[in-house]
PDB file of N, CA and C and ligand atoms in Angstrom:
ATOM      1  N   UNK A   1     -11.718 -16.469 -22.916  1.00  0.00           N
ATOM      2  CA  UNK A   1     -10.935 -15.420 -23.537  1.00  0.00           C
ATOM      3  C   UNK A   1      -9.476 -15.570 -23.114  1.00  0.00           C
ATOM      4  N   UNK A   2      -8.375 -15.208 -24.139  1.00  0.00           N
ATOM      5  CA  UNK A   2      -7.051 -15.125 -23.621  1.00  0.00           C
ATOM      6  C   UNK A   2      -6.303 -14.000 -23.283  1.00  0.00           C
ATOM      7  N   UNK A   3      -5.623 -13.981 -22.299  1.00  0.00           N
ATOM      8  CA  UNK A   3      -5.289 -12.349 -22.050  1.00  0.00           C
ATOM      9  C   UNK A   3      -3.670 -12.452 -21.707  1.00  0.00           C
ATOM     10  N   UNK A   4      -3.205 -11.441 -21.705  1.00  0.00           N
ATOM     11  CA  UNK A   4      -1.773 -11.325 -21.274  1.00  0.00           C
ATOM     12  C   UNK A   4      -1.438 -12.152 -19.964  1.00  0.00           C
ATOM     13  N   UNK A   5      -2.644 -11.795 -19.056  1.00  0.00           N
ATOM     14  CA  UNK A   5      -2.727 -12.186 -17.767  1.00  0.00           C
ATOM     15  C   UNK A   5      -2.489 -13.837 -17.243  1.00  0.00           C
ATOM     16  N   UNK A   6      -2.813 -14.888 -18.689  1.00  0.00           N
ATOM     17  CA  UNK A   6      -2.713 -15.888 -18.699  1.00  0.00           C
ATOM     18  C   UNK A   6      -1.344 -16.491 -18.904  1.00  0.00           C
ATOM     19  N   UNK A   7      -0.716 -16.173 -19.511  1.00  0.00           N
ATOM     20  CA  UNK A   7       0.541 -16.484 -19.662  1.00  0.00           C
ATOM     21  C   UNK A   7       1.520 -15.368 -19.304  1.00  0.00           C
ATOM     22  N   UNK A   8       2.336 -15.566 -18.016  1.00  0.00           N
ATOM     23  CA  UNK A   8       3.361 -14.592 -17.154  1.00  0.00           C
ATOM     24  C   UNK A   8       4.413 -14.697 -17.939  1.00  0.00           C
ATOM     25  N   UNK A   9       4.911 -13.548 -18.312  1.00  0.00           N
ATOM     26  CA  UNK A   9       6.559 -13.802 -18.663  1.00  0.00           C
ATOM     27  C   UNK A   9       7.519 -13.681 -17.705  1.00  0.00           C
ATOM     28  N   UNK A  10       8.265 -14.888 -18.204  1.00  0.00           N
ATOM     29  CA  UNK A  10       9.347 -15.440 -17.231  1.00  0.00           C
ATOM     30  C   UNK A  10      10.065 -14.132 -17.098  1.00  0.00           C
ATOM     31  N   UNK A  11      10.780 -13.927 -15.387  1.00  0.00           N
ATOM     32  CA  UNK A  11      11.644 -12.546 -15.392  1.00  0.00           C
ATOM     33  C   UNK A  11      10.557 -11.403 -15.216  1.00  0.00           C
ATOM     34  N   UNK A  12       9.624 -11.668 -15.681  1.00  0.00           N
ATOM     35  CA  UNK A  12       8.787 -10.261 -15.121  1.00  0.00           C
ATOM     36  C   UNK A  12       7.747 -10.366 -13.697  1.00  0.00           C
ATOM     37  N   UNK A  13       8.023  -9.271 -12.855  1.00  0.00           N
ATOM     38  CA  UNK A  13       7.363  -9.589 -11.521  1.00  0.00           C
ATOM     39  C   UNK A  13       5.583  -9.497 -12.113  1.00  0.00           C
ATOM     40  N   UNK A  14       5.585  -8.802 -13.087  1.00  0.00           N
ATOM     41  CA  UNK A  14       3.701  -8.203 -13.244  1.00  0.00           C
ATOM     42  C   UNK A  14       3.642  -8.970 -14.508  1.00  0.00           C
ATOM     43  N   UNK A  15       2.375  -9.761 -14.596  1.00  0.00           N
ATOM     44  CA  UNK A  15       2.420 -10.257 -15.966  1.00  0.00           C
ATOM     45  C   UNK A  15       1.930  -9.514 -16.831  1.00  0.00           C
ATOM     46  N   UNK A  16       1.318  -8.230 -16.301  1.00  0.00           N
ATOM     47  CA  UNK A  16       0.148  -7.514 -17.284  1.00  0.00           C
ATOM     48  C   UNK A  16       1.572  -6.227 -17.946  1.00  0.00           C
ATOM     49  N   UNK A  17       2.827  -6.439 -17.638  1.00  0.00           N
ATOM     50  CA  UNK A  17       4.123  -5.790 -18.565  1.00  0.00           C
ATOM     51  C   UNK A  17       3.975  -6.730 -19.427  1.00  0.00           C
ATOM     52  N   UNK A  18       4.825  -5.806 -20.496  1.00  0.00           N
ATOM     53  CA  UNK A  18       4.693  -5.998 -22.101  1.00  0.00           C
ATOM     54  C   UNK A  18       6.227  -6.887 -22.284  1.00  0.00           C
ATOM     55  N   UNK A  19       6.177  -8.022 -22.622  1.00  0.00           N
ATOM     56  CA  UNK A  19       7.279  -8.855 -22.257  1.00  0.00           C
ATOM     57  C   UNK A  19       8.712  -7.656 -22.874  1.00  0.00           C
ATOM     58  N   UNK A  20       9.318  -6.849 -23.101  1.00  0.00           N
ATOM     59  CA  UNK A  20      10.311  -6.484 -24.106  1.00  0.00           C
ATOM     60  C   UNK A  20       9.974  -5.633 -24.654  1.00  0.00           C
ATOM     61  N   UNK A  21      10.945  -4.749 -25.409  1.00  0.00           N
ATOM     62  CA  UNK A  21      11.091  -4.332 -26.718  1.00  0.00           C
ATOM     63  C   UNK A  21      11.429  -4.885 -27.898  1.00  0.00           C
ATOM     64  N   UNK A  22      12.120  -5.992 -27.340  1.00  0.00           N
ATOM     65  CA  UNK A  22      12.477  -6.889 -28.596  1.00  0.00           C
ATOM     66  C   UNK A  22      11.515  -6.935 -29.553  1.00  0.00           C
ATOM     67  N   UNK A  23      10.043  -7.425 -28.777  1.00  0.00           N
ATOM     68  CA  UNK A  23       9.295  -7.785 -30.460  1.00  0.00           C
ATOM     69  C   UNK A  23       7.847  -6.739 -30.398  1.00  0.00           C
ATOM     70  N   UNK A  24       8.661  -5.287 -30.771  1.00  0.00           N
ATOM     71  CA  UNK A  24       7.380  -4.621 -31.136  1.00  0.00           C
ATOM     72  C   UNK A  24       6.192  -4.965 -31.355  1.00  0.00           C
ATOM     73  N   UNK A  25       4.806  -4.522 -30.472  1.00  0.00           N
ATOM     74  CA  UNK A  25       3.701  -4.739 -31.436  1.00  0.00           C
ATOM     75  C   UNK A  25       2.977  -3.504 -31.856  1.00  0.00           C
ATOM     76  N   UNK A  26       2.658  -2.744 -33.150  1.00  0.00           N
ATOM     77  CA  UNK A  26       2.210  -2.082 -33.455  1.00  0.00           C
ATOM     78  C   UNK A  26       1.092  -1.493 -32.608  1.00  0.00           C
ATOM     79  N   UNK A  27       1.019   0.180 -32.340  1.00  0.00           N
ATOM     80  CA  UNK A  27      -0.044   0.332 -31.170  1.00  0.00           C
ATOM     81  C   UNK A  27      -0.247   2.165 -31.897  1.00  0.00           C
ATOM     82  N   UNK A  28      -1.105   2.809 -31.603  1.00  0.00           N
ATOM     83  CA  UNK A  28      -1.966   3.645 -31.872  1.00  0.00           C
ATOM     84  C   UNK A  28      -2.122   4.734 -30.520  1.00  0.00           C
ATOM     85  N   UNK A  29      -2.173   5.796 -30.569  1.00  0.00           N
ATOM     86  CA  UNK A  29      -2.301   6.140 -29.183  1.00  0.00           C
ATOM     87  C   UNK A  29      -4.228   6.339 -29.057  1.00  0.00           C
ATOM     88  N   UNK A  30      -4.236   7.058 -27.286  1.00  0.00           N
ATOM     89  CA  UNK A  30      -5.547   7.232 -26.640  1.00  0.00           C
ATOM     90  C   UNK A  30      -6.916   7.212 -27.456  1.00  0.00           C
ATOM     91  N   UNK A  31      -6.687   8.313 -28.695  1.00  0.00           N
ATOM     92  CA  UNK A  31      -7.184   8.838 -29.211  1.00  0.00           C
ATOM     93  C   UNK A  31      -8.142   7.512 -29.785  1.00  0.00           C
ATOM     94  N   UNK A  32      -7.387   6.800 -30.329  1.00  0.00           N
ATOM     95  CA  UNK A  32      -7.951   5.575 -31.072  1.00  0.00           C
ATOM     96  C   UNK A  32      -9.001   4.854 -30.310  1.00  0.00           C
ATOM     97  N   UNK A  33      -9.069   5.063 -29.280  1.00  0.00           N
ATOM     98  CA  UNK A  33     -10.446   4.240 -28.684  1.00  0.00           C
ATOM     99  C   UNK A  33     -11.345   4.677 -28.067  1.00  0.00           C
ATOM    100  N   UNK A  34     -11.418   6.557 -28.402  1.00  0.00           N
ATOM    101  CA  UNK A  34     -12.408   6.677 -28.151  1.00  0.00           C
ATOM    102  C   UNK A  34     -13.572   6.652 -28.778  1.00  0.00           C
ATOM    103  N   UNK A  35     -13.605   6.033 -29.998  1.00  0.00           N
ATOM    104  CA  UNK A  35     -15.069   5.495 -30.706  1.00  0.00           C
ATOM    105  C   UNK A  35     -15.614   4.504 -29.738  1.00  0.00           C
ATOM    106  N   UNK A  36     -15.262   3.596 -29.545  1.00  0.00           N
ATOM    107  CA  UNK A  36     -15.420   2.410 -28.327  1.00  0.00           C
ATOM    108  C   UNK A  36     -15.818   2.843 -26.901  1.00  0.00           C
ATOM    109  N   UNK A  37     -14.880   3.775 -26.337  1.00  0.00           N
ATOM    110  CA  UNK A  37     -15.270   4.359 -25.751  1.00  0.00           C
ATOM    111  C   UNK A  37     -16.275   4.830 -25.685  1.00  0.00           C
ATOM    112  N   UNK A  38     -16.579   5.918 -26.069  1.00  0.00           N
ATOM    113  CA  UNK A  38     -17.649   6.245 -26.032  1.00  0.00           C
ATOM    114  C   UNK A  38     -18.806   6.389 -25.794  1.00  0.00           C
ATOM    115  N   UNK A  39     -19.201   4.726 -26.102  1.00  0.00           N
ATOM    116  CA  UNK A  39     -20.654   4.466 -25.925  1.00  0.00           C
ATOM    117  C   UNK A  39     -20.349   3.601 -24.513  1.00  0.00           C
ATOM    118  N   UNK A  40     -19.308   3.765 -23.967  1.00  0.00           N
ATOM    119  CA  UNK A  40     -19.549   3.029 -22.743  1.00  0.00           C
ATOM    120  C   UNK A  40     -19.523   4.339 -21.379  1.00  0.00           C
ATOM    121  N   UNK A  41     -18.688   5.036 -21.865  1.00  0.00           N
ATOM    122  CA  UNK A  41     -18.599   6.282 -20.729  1.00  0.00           C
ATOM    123  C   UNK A  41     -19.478   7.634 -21.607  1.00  0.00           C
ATOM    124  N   UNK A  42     -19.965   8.492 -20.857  1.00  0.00           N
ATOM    125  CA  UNK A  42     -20.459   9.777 -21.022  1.00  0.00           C
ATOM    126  C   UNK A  42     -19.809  10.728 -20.813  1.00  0.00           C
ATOM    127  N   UNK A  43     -18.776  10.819 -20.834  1.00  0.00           N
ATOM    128  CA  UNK A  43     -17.748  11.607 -20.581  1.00  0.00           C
ATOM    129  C   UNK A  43     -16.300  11.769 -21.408  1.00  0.00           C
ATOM    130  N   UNK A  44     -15.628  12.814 -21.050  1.00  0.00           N
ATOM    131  CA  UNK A  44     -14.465  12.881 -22.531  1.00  0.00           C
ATOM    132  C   UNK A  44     -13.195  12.208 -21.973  1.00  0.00           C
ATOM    133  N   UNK A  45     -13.174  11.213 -22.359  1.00  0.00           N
ATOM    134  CA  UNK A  45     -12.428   9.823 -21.559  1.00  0.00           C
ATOM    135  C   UNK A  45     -11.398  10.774 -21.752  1.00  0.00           C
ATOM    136  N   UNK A  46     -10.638  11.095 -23.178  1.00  0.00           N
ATOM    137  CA  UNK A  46      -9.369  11.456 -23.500  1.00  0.00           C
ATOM    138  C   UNK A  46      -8.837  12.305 -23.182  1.00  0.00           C
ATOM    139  N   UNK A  47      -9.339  13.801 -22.212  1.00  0.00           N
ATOM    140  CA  UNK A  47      -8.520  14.363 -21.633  1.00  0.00           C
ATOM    141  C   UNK A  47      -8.400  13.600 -19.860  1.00  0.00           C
ATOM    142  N   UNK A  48      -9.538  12.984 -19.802  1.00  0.00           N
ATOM    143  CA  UNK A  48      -9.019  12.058 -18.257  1.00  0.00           C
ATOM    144  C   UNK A  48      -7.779  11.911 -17.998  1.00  0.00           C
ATOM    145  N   UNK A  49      -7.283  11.914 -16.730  1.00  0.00           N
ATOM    146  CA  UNK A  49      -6.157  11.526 -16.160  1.00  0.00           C
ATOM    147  C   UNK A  49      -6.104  10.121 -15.269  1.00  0.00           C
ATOM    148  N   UNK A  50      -5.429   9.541 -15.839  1.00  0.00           N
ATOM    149  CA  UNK A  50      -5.669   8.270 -15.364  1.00  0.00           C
ATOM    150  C   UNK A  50      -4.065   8.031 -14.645  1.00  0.00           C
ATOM    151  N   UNK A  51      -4.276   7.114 -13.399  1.00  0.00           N
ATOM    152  CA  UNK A  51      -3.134   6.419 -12.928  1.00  0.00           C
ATOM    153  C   UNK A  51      -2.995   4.931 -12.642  1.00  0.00           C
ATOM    154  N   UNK A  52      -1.517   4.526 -13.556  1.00  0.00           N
ATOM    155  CA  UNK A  52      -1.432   3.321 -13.617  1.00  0.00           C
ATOM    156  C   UNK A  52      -1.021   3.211 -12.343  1.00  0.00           C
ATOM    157  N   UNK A  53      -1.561   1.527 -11.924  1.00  0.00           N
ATOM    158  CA  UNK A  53      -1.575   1.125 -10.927  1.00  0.00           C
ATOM    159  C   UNK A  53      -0.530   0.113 -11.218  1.00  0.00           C
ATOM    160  N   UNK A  54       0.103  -0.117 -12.292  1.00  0.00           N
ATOM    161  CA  UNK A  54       1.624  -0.261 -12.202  1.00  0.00           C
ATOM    162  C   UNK A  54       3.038   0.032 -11.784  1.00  0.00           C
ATOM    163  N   UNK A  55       2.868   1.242 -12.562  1.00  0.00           N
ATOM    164  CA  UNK A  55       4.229   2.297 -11.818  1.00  0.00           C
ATOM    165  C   UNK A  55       3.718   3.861 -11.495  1.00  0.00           C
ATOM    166  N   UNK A  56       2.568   3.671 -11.259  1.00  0.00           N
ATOM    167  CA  UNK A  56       1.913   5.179 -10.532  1.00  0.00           C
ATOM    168  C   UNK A  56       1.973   6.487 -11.414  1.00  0.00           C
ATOM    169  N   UNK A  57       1.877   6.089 -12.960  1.00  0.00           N
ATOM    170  CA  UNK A  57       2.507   7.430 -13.780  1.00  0.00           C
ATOM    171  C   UNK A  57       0.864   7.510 -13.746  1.00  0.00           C
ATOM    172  N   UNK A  58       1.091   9.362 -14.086  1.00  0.00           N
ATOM    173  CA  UNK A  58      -0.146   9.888 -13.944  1.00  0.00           C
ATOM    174  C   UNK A  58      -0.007  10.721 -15.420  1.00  0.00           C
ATOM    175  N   UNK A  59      -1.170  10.206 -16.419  1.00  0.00           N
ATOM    176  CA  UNK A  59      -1.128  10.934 -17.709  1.00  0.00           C
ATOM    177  C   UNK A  59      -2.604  11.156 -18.089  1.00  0.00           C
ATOM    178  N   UNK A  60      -2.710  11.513 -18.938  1.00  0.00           N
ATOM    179  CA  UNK A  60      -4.395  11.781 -20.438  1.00  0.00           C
ATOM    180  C   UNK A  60      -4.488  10.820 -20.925  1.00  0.00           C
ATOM    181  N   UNK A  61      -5.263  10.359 -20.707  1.00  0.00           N
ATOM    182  CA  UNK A  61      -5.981   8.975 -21.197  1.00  0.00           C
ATOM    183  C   UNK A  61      -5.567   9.000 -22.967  1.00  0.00           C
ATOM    184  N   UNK A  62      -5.185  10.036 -23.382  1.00  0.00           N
ATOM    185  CA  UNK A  62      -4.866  10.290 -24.796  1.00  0.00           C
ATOM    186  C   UNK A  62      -3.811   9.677 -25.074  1.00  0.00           C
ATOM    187  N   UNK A  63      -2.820  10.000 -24.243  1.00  0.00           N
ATOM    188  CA  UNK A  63      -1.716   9.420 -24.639  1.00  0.00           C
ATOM    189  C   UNK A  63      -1.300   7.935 -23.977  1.00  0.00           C
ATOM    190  N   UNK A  64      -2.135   7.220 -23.439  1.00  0.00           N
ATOM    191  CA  UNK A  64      -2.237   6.107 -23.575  1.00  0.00           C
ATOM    192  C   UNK A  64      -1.371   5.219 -25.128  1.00  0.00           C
ATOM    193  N   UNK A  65      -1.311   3.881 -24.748  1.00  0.00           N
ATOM    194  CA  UNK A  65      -1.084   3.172 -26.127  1.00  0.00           C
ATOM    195  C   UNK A  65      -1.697   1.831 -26.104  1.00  0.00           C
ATOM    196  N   UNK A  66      -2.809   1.977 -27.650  1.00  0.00           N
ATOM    197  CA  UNK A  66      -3.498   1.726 -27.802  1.00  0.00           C
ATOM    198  C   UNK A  66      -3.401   0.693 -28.690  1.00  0.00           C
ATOM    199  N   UNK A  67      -3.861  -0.658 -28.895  1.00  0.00           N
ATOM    200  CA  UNK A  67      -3.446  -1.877 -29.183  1.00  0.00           C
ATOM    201  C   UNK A  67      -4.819  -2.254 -29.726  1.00  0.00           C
ATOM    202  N   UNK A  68      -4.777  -2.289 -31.384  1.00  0.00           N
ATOM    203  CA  UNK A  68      -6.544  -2.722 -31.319  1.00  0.00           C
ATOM    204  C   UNK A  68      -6.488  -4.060 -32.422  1.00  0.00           C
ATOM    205  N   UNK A  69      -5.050  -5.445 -32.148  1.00  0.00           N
ATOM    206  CA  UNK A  69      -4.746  -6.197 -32.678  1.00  0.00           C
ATOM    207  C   UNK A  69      -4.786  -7.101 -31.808  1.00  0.00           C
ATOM    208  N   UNK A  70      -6.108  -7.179 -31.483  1.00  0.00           N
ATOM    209  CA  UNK A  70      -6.353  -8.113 -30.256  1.00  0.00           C
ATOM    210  C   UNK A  70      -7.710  -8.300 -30.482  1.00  0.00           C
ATOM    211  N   UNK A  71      -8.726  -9.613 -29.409  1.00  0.00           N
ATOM    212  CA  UNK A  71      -9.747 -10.074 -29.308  1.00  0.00           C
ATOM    213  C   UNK A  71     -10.584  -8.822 -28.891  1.00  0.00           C
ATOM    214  N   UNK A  72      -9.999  -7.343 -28.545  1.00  0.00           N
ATOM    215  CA  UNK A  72     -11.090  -6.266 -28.113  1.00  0.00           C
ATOM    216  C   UNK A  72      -9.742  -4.836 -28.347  1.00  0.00           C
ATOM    217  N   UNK A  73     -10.129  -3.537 -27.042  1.00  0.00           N
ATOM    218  CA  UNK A  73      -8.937  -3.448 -27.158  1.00  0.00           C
ATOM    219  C   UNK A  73      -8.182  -2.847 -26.391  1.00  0.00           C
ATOM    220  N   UNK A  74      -6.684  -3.200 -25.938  1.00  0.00           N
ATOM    221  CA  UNK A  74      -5.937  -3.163 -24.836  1.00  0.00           C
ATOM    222  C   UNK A  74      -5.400  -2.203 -25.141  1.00  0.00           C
ATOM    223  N   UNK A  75      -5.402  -0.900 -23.905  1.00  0.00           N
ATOM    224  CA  UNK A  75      -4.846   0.095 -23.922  1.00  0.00           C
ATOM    225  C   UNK A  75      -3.752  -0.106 -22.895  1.00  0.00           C
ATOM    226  N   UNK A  76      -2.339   0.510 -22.841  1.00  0.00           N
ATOM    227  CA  UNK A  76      -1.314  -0.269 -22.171  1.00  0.00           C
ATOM    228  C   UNK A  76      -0.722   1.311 -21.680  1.00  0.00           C
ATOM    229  N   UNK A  77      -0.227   1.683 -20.376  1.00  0.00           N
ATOM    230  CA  UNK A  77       0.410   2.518 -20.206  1.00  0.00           C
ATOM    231  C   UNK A  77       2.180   3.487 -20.870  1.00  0.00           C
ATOM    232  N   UNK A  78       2.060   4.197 -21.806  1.00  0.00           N
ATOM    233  CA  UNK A  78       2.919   4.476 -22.211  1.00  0.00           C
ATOM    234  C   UNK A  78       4.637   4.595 -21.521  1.00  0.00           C
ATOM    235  N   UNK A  79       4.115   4.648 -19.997  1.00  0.00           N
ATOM    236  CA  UNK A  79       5.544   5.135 -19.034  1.00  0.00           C
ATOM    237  C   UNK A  79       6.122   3.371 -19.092  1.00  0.00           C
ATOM    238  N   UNK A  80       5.067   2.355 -18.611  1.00  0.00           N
ATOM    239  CA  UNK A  80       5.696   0.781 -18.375  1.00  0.00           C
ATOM    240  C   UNK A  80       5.475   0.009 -19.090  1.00  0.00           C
ATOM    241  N   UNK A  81       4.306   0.210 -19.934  1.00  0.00           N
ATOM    242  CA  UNK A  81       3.447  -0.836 -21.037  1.00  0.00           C
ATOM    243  C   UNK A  81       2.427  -1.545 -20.195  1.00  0.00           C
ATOM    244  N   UNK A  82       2.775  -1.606 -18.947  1.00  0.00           N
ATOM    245  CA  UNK A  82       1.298  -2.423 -18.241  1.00  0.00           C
ATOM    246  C   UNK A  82       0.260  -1.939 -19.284  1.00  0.00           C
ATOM    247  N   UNK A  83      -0.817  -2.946 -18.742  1.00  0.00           N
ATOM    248  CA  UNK A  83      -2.092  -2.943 -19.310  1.00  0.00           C
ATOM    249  C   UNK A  83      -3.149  -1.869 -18.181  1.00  0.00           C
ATOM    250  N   UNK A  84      -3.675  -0.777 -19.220  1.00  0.00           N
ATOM    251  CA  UNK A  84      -4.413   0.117 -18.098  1.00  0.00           C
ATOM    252  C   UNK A  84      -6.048  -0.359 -18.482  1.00  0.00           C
ATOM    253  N   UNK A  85      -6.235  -0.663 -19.126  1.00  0.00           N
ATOM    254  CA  UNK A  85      -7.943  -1.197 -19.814  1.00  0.00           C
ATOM    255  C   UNK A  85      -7.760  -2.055 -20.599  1.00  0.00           C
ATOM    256  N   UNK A  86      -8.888  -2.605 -20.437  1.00  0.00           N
ATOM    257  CA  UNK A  86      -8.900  -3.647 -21.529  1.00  0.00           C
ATOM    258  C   UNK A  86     -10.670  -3.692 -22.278  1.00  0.00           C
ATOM    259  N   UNK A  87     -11.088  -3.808 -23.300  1.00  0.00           N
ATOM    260  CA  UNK A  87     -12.359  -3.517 -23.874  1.00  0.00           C
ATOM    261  C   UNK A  87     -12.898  -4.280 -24.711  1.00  0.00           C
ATOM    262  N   UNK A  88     -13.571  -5.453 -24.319  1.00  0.00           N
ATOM    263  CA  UNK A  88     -14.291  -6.272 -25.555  1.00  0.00           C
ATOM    264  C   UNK A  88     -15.735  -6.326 -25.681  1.00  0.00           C
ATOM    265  N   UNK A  89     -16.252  -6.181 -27.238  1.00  0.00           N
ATOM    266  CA  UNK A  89     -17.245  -5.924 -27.519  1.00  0.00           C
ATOM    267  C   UNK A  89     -18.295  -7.150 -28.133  1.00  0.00           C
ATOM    268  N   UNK A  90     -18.964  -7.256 -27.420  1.00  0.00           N
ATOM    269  CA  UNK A  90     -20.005  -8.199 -28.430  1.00  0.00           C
ATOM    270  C   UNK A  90     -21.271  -7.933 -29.036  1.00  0.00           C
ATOM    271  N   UNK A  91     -21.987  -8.623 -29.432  1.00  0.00           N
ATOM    272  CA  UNK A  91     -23.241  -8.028 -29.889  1.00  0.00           C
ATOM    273  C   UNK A  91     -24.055  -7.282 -28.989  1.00  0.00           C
ATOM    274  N   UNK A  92     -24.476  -8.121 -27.922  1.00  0.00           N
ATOM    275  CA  UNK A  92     -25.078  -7.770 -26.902  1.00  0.00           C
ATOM    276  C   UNK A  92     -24.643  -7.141 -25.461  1.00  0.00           C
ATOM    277  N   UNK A  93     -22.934  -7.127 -25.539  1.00  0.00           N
ATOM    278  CA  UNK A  93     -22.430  -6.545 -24.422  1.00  0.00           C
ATOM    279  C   UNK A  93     -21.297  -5.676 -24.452  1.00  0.00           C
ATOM    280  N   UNK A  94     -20.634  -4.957 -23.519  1.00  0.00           N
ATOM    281  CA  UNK A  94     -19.549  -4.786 -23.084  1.00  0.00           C
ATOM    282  C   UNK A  94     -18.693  -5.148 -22.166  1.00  0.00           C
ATOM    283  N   UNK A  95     -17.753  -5.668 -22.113  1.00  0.00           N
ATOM    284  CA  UNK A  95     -16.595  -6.333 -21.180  1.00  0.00           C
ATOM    285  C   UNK A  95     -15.620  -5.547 -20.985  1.00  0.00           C
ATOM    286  N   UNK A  96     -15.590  -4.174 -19.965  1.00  0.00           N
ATOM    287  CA  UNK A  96     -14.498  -3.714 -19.309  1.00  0.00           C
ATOM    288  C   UNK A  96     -13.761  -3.781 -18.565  1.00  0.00           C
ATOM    289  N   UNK A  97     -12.624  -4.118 -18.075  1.00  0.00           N
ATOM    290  CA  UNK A  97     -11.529  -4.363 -17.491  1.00  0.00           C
ATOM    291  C   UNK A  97     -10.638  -2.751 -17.066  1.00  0.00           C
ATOM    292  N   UNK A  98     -11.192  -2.289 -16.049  1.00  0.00           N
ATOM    293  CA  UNK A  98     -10.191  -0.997 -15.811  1.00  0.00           C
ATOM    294  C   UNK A  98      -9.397  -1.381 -14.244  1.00  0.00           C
ATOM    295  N   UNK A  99      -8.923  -2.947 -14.401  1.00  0.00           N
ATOM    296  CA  UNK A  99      -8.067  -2.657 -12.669  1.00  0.00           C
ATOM    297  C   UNK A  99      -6.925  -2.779 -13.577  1.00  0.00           C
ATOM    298  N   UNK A 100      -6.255  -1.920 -14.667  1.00  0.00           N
ATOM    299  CA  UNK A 100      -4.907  -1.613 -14.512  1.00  0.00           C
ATOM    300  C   UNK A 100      -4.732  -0.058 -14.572  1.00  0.00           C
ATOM    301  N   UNK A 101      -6.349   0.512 -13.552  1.00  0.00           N
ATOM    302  CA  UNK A 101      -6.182   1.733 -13.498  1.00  0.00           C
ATOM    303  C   UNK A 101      -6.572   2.137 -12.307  1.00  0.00           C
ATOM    304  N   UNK A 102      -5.505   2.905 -11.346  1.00  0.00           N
ATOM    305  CA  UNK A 102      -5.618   3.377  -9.669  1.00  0.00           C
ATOM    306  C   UNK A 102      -7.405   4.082  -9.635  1.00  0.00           C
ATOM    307  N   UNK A 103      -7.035   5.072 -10.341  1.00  0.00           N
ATOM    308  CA  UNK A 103      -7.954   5.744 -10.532  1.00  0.00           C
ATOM    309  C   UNK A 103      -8.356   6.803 -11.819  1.00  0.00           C
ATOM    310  N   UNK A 104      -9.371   6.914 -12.569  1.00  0.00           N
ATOM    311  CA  UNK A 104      -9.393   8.286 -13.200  1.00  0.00           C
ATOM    312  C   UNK A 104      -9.907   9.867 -12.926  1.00  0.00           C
ATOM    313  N   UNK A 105      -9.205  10.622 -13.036  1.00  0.00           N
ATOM    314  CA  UNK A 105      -9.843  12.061 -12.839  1.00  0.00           C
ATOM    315  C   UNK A 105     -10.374  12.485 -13.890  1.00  0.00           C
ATOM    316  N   UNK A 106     -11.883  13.074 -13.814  1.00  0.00           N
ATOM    317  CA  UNK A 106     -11.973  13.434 -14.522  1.00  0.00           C
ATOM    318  C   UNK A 106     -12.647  15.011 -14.653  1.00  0.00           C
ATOM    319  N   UNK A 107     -12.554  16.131 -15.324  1.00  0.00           N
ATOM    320  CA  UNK A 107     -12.933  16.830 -15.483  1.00  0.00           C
ATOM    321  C   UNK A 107     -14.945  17.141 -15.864  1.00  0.00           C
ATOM    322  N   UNK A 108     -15.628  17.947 -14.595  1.00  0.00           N
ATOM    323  CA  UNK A 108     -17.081  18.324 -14.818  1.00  0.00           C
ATOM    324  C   UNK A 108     -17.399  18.938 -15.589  1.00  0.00           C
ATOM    325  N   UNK A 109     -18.059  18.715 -16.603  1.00  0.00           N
ATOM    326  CA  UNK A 109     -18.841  19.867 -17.537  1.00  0.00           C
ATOM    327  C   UNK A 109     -19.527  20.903 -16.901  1.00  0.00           C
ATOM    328  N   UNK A 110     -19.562  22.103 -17.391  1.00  0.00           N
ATOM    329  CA  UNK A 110     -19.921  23.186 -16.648  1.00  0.00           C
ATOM    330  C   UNK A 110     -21.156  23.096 -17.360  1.00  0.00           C
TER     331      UNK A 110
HETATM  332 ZN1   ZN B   1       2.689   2.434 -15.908  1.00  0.00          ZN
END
């Protein structure tokens, strides 16, 4: 599989930042993956609070930005663009990637 992680951009200390603004890539927020979601967590991912383990911003998994123009799909922190998850699906599996996330909080159902 190819990932951001494979190719570092020059000038950036973290490779999992989004090289620029220069070349927009179209992205979707939180909301958009929780169909995917879903069937992997039991829980309401999208009010979660998650912290990037990039630049320590602490937000709702909602407002995440959500990238689903890729081999699965990369949700990227809105404060730096790091990559906070990453999600690929196959027939028979799931492939989650959550170390671009410190931790999530999440709220107990009563
Ligand atoms: Zn961040």
């Amino acid at each position: 599989m190819t990932s951001a992680d494979d190719f570092p951009v020059p000038g950036s200390e973290d490779p999992d930042i989004a090289a620029g603004s220069h070349d927009p890539i179209p992205y979707v927020d939180g909301n958009a993956a929780a169909g995917a979601l879903s069937e992997v967590f039991r829980i309401d991912i999208i009010a979660a609070l998650g912290r990037c383990r990039h630049c320590g911003s602490i937000r709702a998994f909602g407002e995440a930005m959500v990238f689903t123009d890729a081999p699965g799909i990369v949700v990227r922190c809105r404060d730096c663009q790091g990559v906070l998850l990453r999600l690929v699906q196959t027939p028979t599996r799931y492939w989650l990637d959550l170390s671009g996330l410190s931790y999530l909080e999440i709220d107990r159902e009563e």
